[in-house]
Coordinates of N, CA and C and ligand atoms in Angstrom, one line a residue:
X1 N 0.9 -1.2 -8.8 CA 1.3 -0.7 -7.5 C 1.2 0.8 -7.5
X2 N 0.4 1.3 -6.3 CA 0.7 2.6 -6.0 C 1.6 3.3 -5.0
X3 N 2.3 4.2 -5.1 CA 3.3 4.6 -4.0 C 3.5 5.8 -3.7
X4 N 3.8 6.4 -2.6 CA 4.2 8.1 -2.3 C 5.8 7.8 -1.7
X5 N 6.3 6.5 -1.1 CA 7.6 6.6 -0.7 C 8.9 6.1 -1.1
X6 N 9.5 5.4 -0.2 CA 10.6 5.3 -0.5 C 10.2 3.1 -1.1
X7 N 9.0 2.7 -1.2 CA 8.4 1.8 -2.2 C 9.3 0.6 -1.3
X8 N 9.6 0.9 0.2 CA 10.2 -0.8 0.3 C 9.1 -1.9 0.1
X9 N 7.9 -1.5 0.6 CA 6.5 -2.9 0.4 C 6.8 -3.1 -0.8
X10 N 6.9 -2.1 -2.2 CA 7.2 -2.3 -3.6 C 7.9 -3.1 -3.5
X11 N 9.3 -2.8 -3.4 CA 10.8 -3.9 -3.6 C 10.5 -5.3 -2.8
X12 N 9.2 -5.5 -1.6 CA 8.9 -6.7 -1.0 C 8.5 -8.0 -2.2
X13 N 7.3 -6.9 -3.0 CA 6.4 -7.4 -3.9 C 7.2 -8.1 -5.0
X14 N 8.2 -7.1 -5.6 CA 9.2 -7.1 -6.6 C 9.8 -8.6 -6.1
X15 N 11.0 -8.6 -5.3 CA 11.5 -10.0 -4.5 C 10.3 -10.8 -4.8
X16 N 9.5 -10.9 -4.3 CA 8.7 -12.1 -4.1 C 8.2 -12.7 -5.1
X17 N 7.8 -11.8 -6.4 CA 8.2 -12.4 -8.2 C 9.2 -12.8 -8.5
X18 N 10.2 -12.7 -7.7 CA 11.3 -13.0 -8.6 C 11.9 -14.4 -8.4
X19 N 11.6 -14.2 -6.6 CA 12.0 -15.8 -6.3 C 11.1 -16.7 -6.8
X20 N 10.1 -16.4 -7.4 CA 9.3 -17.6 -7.5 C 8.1 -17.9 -6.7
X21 N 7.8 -17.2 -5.8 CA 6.8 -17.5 -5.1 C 5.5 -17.2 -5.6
X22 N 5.3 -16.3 -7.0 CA 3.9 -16.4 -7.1 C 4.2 -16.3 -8.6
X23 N 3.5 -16.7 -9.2 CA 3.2 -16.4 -11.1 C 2.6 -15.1 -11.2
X24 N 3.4 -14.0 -11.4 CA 2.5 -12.7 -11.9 C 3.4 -11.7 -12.1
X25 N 3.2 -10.7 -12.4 CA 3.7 -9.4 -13.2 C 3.4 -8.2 -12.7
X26 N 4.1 -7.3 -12.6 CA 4.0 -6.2 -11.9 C 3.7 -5.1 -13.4
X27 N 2.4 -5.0 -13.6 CA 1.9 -4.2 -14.8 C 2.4 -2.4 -14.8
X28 N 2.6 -1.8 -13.5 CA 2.8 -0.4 -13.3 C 2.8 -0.1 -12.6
X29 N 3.7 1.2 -12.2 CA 3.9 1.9 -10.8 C 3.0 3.5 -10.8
X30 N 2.5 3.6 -9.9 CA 2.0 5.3 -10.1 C 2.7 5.8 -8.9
X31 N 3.2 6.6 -9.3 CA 4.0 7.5 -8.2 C 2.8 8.8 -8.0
X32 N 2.7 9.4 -6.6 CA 1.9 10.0 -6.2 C 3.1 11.1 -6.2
X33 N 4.0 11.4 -6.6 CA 4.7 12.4 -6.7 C 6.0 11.9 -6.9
X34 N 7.3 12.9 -8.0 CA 8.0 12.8 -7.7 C 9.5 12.5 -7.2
X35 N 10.7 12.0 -7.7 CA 11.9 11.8 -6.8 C 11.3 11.2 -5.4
X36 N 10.9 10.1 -5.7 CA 10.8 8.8 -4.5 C 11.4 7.7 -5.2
X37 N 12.0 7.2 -3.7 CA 12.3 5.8 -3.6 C 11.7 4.8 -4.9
X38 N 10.3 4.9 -5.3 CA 9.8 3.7 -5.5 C 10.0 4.1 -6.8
X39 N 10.1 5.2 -7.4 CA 10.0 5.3 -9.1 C 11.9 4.7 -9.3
X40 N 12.6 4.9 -8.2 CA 14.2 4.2 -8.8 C 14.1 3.0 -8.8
X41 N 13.4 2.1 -7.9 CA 12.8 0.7 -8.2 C 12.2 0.9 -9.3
X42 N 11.2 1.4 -10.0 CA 10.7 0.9 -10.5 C 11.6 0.7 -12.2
X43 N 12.6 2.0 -12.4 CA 13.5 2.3 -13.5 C 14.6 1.0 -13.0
X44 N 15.1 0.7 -12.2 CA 15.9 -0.8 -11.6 C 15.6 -1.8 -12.4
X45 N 14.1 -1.9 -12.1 CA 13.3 -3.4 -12.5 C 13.0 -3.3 -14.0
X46 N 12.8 -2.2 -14.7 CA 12.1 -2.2 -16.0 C 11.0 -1.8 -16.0
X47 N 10.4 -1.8 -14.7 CA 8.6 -2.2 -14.5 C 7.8 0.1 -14.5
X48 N 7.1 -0.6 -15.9 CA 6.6 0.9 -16.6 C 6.2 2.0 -15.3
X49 N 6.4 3.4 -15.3 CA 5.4 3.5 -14.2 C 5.0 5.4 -14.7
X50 N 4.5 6.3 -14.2 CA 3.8 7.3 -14.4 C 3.7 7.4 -13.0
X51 N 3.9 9.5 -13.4 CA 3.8 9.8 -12.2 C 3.4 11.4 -12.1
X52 N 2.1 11.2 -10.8 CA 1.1 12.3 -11.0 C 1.9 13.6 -10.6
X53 N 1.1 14.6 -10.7 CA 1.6 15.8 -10.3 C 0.9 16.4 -8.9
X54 N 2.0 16.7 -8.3 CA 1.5 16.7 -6.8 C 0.1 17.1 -6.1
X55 N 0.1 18.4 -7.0 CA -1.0 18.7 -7.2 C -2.4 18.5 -7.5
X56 N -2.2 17.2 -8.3 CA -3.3 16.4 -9.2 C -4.5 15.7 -8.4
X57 N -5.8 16.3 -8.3 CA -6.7 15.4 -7.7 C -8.0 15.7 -8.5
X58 N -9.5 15.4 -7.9 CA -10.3 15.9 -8.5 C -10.3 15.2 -9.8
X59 N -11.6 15.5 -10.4 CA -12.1 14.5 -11.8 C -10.6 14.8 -12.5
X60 N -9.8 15.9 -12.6 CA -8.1 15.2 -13.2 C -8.0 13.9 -12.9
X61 N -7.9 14.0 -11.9 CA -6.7 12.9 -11.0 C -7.5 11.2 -11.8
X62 N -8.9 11.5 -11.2 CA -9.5 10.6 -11.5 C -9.5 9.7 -13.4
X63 N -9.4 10.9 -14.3 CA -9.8 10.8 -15.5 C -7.9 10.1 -16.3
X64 N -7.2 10.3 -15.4 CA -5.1 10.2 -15.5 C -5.3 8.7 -15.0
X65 N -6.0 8.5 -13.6 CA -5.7 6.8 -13.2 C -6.5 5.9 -14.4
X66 N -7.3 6.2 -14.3 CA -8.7 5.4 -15.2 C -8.0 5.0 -16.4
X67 N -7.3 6.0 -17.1 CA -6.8 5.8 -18.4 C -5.4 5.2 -18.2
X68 N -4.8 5.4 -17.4 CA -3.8 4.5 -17.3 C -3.6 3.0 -17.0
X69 N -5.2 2.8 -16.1 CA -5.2 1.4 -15.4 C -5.8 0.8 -16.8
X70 N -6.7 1.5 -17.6 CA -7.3 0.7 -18.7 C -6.4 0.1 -19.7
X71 N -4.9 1.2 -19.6 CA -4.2 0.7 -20.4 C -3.7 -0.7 -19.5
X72 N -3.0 -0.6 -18.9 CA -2.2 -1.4 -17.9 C -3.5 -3.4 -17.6
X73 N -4.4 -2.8 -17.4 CA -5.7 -3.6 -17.0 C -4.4 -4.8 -16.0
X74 N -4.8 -4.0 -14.6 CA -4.3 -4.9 -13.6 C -5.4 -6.0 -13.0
X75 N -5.4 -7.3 -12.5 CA -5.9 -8.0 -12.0 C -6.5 -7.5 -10.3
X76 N -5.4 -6.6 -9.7 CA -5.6 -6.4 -8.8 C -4.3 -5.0 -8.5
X77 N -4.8 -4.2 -7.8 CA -4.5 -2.7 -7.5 C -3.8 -2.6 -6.2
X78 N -2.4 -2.8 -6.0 CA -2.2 -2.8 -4.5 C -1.5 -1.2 -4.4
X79 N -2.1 -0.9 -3.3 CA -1.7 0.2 -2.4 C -0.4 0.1 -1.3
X80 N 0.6 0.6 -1.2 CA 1.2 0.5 -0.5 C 2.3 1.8 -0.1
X81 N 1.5 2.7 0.7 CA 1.9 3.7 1.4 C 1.8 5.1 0.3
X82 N 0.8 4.8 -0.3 CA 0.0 5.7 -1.2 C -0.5 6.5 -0.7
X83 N 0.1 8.7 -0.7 CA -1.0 9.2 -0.3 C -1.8 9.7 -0.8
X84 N -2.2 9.5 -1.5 CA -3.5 10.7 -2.4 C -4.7 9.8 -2.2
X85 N -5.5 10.5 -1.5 CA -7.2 9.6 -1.8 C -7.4 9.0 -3.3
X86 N -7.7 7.9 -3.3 CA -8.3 7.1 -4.7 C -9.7 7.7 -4.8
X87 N -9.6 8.3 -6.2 CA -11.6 9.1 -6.3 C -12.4 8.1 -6.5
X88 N -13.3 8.3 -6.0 CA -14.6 7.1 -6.1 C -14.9 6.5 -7.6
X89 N -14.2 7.5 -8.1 CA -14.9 6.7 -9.7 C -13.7 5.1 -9.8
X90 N -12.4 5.4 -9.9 CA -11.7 4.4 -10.0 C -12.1 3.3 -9.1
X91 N -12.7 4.0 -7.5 CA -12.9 2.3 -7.1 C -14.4 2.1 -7.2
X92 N -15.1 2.2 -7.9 CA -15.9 1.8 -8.5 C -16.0 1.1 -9.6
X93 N -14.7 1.4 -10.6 CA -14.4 0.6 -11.5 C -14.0 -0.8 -11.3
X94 N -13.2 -0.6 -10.1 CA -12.0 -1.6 -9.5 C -12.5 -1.9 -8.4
X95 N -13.9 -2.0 -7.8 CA -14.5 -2.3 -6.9 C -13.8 -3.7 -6.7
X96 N -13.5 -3.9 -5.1 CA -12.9 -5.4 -4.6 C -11.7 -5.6 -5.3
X97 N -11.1 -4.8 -5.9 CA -9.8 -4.9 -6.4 C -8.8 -4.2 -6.4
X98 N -9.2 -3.4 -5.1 CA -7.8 -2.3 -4.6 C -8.0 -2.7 -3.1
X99 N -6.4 -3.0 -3.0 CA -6.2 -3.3 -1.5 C -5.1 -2.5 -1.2
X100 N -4.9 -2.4 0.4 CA -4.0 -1.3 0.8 C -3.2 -1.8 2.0
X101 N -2.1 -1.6 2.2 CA -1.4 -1.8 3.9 C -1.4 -0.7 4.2
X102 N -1.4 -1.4 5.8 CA -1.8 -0.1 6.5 C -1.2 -0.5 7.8
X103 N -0.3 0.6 8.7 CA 0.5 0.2 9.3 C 0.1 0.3 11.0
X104 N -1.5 -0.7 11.1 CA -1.6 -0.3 12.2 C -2.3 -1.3 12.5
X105 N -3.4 -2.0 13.5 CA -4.0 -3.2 13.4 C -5.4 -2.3 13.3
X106 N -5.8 -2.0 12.3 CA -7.2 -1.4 12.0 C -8.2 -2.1 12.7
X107 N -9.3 -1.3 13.1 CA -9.6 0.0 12.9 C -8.8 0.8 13.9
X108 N -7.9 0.1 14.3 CA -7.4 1.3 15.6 C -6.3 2.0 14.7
X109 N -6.5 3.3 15.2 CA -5.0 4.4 14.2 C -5.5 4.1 13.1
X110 N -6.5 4.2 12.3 CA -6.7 4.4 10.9 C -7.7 6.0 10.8
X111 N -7.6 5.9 9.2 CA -8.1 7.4 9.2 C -7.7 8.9 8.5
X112 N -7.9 9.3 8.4 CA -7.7 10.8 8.0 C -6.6 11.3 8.7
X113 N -5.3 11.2 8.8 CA -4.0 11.9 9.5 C -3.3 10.6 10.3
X114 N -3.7 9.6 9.7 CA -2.7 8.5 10.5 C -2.3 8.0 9.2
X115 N -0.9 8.6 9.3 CA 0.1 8.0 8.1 C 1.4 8.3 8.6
X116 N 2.1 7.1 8.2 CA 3.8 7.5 8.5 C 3.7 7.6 10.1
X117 N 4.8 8.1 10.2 CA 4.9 7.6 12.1 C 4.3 8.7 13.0
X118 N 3.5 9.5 12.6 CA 1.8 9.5 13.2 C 1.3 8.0 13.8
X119 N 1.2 7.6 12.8 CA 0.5 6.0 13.4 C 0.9 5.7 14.6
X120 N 2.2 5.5 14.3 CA 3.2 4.6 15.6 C 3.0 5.8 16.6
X121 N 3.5 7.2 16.6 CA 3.7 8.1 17.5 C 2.0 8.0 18.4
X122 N 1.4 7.4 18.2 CA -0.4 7.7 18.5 C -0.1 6.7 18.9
X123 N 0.2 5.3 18.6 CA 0.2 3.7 19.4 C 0.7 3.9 20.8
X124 N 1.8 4.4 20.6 CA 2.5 4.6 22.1 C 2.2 5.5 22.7
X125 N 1.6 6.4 22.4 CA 1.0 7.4 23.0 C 0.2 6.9 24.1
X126 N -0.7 6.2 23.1 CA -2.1 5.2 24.1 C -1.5 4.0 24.5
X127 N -0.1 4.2 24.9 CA 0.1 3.1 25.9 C -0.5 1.4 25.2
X128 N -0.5 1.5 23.9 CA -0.8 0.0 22.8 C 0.4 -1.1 23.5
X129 N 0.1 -2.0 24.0 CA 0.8 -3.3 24.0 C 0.9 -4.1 22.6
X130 N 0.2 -3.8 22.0 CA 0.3 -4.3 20.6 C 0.3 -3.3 19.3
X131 N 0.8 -3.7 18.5 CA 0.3 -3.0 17.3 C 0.6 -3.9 16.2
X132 N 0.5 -3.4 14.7 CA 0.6 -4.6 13.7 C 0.8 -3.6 11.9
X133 N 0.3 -4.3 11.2 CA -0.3 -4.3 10.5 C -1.1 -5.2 9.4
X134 N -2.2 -4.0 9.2 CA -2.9 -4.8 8.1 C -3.4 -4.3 6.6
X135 N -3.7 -5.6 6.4 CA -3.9 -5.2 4.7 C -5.4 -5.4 4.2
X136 N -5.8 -4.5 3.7 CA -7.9 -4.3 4.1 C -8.1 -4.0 2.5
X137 N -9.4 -4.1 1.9 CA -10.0 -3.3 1.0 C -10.1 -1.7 0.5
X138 N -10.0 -1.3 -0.4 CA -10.0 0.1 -0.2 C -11.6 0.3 -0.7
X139 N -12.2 1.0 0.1 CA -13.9 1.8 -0.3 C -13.6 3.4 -0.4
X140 N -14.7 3.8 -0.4 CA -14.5 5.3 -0.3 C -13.9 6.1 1.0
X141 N -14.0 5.0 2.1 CA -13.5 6.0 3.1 C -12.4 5.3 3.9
X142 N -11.5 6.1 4.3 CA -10.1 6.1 4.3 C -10.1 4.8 5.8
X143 N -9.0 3.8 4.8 CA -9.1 2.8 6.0 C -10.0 2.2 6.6
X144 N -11.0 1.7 5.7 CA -12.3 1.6 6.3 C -12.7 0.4 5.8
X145 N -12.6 -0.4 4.4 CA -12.4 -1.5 3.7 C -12.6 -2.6 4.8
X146 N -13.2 -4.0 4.0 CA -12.7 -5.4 4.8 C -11.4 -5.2 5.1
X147 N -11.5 -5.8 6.2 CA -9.5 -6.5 6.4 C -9.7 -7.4 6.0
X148 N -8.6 -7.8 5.7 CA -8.2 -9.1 4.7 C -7.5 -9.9 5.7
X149 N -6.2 -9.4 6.4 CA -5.3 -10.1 6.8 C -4.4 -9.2 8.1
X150 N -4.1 -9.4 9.2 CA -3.7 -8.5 9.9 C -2.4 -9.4 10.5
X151 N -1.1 -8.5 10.7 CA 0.2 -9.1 11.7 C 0.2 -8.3 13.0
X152 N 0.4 -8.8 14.2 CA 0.3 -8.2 15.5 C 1.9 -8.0 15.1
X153 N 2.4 -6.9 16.1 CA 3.5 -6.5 16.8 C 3.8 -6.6 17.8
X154 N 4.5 -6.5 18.7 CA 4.6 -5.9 20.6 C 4.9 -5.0 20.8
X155 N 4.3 -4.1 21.7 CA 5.2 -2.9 21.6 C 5.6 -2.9 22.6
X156 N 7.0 -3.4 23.2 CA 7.7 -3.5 24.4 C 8.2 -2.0 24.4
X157 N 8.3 -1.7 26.2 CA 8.8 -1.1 26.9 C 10.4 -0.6 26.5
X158 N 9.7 1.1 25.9 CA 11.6 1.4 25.4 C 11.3 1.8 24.2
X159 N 10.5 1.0 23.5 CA 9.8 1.3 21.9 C 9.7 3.1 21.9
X160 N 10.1 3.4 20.8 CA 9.8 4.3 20.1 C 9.0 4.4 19.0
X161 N 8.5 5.2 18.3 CA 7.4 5.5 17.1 C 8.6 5.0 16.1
X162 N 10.0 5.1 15.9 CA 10.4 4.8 15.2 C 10.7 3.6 14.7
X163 N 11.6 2.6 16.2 CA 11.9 1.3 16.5 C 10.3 0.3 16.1
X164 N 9.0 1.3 16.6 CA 8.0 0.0 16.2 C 7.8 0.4 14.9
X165 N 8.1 1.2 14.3 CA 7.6 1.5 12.5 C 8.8 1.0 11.9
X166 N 9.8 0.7 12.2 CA 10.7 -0.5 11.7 C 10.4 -1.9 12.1
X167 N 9.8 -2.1 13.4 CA 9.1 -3.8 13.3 C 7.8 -3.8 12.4
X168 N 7.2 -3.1 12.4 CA 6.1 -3.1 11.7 C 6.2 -3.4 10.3
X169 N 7.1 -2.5 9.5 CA 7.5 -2.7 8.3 C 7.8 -3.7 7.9
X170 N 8.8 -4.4 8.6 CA 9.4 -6.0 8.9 C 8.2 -7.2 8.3
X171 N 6.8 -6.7 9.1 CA 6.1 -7.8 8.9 C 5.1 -7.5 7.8
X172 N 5.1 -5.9 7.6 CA 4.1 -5.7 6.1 C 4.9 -6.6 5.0
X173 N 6.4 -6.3 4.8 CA 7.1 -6.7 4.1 C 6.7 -8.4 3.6
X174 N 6.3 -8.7 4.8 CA 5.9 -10.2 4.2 C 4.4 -10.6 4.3
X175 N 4.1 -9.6 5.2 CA 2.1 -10.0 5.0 C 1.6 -9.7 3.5
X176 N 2.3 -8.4 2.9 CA 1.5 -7.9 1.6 C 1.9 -8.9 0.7
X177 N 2.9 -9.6 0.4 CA 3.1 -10.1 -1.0 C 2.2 -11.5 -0.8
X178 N 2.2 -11.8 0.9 CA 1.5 -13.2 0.8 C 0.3 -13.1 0.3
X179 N -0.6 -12.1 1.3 CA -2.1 -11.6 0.7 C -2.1 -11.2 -0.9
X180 N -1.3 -10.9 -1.5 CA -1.2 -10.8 -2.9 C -1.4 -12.0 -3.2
X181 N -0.6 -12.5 -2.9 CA -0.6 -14.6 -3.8 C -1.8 -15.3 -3.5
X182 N -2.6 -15.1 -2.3 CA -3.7 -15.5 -1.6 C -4.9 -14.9 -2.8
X183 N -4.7 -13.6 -3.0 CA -5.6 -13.3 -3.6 C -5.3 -13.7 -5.1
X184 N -4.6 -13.5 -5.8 CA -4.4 -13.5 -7.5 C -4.4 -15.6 -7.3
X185 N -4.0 -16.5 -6.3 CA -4.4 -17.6 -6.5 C -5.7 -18.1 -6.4
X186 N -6.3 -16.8 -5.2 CA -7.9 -17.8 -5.4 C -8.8 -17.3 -6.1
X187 N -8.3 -16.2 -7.1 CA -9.0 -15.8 -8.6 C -8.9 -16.6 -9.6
Ligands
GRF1 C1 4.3 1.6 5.1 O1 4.4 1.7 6.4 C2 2.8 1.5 4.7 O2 2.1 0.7 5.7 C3 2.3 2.9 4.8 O3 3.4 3.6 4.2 C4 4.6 2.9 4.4 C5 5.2 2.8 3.0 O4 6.5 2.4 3.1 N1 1.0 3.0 4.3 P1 7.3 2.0 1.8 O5 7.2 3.2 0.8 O6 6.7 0.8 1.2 O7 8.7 1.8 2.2

């Protein structure tokens, strides 16, 4: 698992191991910085994790993941409100094996500065009757991957950027761990 926030999609993932709905293990957490949410989950659960320096990108950044994922050797790389660009070498390693949510019904609101309630504040802006999210492939360019699997929203009259980035979350919460099970079962 990768993370920059407060890791609730993490704690989704986490729950959904634990009840039993999927056979698998949560190998590591990378914190993209930090005193976040997701590294107190991750000290909660036991589940090992490392964490970059905010600053860290560039063949660094690249040569810190590589060696950690080799140690780790995950089946599959999920993203979840991760900000630091993934360098192309890693997903070339891990080609078709890094997936990401994304809190918008891609391709609309995806991209370079749509993160956090940017997204939503841009949905209602353009007057969206819908919004969602989805969970896609990660390639080299940002939100740009297959979709995998997408949840519609409504965005009724009254909605705020904030009110819909709390329905939205609602449904990542259960789209990502499914798409997880979907994928690590039909491997
Ligand atoms: C989610 O909305 C996710 O879609 C976006 O960042 C947020 C992460 O939230 N990419 P959390 O850290 O899982 O609570």
């Amino acid at each position: 698992m990768f993370a920059s926030g407060s890791g609730s999609n993490f704690q989704a993932i986490i729950d959904f191991i634990e009840n039993g709905h999927i056979d698998a293990q949560i190998s590591g957490l990378i914190a993209s910085r930090p005193n976040i949410g997701a590294i107190d989950r991750a000290y909660k659960y036991n589940i090992p994790h490392f964490v970059l320096a905010t600053d860290q990108s560039g063949a660094g950044l690249s040569d810190i993941l590589i060696k950690k994922l080799n140690e780790w050797k995950p089946d599959l790389i999920v993203l979840a409100g991760f900000l630091k660009k993934i360098p192309s070498e890693v997903i070339e390693e891990y080609r078709n094996k890094i997936i990401n949510i994304h809190p918008s019904l891609l391709p609309k609101f995806g991209g370079k500065g749509f993160y956090g309630i940017n997204v939503h504040k841009a949905v209602i802006e353009a007057g969206e009757q819908e919004s969602g999210c989805t969970v896609h492939y990660v390639n080299e360019q940002y939100d740009k991957g297959d979709i995998i699997k997408q949840k519609k929203v409504p965005v009724l009259e009254g909605d705020t950027p904030e009110s819909l980035a709390q329905k939205v979350l609602k449904e990542e919460h259960k789209l990502l761990p499914n798409v997880i099970a979907e994928i690590l079962n039909n491997n």
